[in-house]
Amino acid sequence: MQYGYFDSKKREYVIDRPDTPAPWANYLGSPEYGAIISNNAGGYSFVKSGAAGRLIRYRFNEQDRPGRYIYLRDDESGDYWSASWQPVGKPLEQYKSICRHGTGYTQLEADYKDIHSELCYYVPHGADYEVWRLKITNKGSKARKISVFGFVEFTCESFYEQDQVNLQYTQFITRTYFKEKFILQTINENCLNAVNESRVETRFFGLAGAKVESYCGDRAKFLGNYHDYGNPVSVENGKLDGTLNYNMNPCGALHTTLELAPSKSAECVFLLGQKRETQAKDLIARYEDSTLPDREVDELKSYWHKKLGNLKVTTPDDNFNNMINTWNAYQCFITFIWSRAASLIYCGQRNGYGYRDTVQDIQGIIHLDPDMALEKIKFMISAQVNHGGALPLVKYNHNPGHEDKPEDDSYSKSTGHPSYRADDALWLFPTVWKYIAETGNTALLDEIIPYADKGKDTLFNHLKKAIDFSLNHLGIHGLPAGLHADWNDCLRLGAKGVSVFVAFQLYYAFEIMIRFAKFKKDSATEKEMTKQKDRFGKIIEEHCWKDDRFVRGITENDVTVGKKDDPEANIWLNPQSWAVISGFADDVRGKSILDLVHKELNTKYGARIMSPAYRKHAFDGALALLFNPSTKENGGIFLQTQGWIILAEALLGRGNRAVEYYLESSPAAQNGIADTRLVEPYVYSQFTESVDSPFEGRSHVHWLTGTASTVMVGCVEGILGLRPDIDGLRLSPAIPAEWKSFTMEKVFRGKKLNIKVNNPDGHESGCKKLTVNGEAMEPQPSPQGEGSPLEGNYIPASILKAENEIILDM
Ligand code: GLC
């Protein structure tokens, strides 16, 4: 079943059936003010933090309730509905609804009994409040009088968890007031004029563009006993009774009446935010200008569309285009901004940035907004501890130079992280490399950045220390110890147990350091890193390869995980894909292990993280055993890993395979099987249940997932073959043989590239000829010294003009 489609021109996903199999959400706002909204107006808002700044309530794991509701009531008949299909939920034969999720806004249109409504929710660019703009039109032939009720359920206090569970306290600290055009909610108001005045908070819910006819600030009164959001007693009655809350549960509810002659429209605006009384008043006054919302929504669109426009691809596959041009890209920005803090699944409890997650998230936006990426790179570098390890969780109020760390009790108490993870700091290498290659900003290497706990260093030395950390934490055979976990949270290999995934990350880190050292003409470092890389390569060769595959790790007790004859978990995806990505596996071995992956792990929804799932033969630290088979890390299709297998196949030039993996797991390609997939067909989720599950194909943990960035990299760097390095850009597409041509418009270092790739003979990769502005690119000596010739698919940055016509014949 299909519930919607992509409107590529407007960069919207349009839901034309509101009874989606799960709430399909969108993100509005910025780090200052975040808002999540479903296609049925469910969701919540928060100031700065989903955990500590929760403004409105949402009941997780329930029926997508409550939300930002507007009820409409025909005052003649008493019949009422909502401007979103839910919560009133009129029969779909009578109620038509369209939801347009766009970049930073969500618009709901409804038609019910000749009344057409358009409701646009957005957070103005850079603002810390939200706007619900309602416009209704009388499509019938007789005059109508429509009562409009806006409703929001405030939390009793900003700490989400307290609001939900500590009712004996939170219910007794809040009050609401009516102030002519708005409901004002106060929290801890009694502290005004006391020493702890800072505890006082105020929120408002206001109405502009229409007169408030009645109001209510008390949830129980608004809903009525034994009524629900779908049938509030005050909406039934057509009037709000003016009750304000003093203790118990507050709300903001405002009522106005719009009279509509046939074919006439009327509009009004509801506003919500955490503001003082006078600020609220001023804001509402601004929105008396009814032209403001249109201008603000246009501004949002141009902000996002410009950013996303830095790469525009037109391939023969519309789903691919829609994801790369808009939705995967937008999701990358959302994960970049919100990390794993707030969604309909992440309830806001992870109050900080996971190190590895965020450093990986950065990779998803580098090609679109390198400046934004740079700021976060520096921030994350400043969360590296002086000895080279990284803080597993970086607090939102991170204070470089003064942080406690996993060695300190205080750190583990406040973050729940007792020790270091093996992979965290190693993610810096691909991320910093991608940033410098995209921008050419090599000066960053010499920039001095503080450590989390003490001291400061150049970024180059930070990277060296990350390597030191790994080399100082080696386990058996001299391979990197698994520590608290590696990328896989469910693998406790122990202090001396070792991780093969991390071994490949480290191998790759040496390679990146060699490139940087060469650039810096730092021959001592270049030599040292080359030596380490070779030495390490031999260890990997000797201990990580068994029969026909790379194993996953070796436990403290010398049990090798991922051997061919193991009864369970005998083949793992990541060590195979990373053997290729890291450059360790050559072409022949690369192809053979990826063929094995395809045979053993691939399914119709993507490649499993490992197989068979653990049931009876898990080792002690295999926490994945906790999950049902084919779920999450226990043999599920962990979608983040699809990006790596896509990239690995593309690096080997196998475009058919790369795109096969892409299509199996791409949300857009699953648009037609929404009832199987459940979650949004326009964004990635964390994992898909696989073959052991009775619900194979069902996906979970929407929006905030590393999948967004790894798949983006797999597609942009892998399939599309945009591979920048310090001096220019290599063009190495790995596409399905059936793509006869495609185009890309890319902004690269401030210059415009119009790229056309021709593939008349149906190749999967390769380059016969590349011309830049009419000139054929010849193989040329590497600007980095070595004397190794560059292939003809290389474009030196130095020859680029403001705008460039580039043609690659495959
Ligand atoms: C989750 C975590 C991430 C981890 C992954 C695999 O996505 O957020 O940090 O790498 O699971 O275990």
mmCIF file of C-alpha atoms in Angstrom, residues 120 203 411 533 622 638 724:
data_model
loop_
_atom_site.group_PDB
_atom_site.id
_atom_site.type_symbol
_atom_site.label_atom_id
_atom_site.label_comp_id
_atom_site.label_asym_id
_atom_site.label_seq_id
_atom_site.Cartn_x
_atom_site.Cartn_y
_atom_site.Cartn_z
ATOM 1 C CA CYS A 120 1.060 25.352 7.921
ATOM 2 C CA ARG A 203 5.368 29.938 27.984
ATOM 3 C CA TYR A 411 31.951 11.602 34.308
ATOM 4 C CA LYS A 533 50.784 0.769 8.421
ATOM 5 C CA ALA A 622 27.930 -10.680 22.712
ATOM 6 C CA PHE A 638 21.525 -2.611 10.532
ATOM 7 C CA PRO A 724 37.764 14.981 -3.778
#
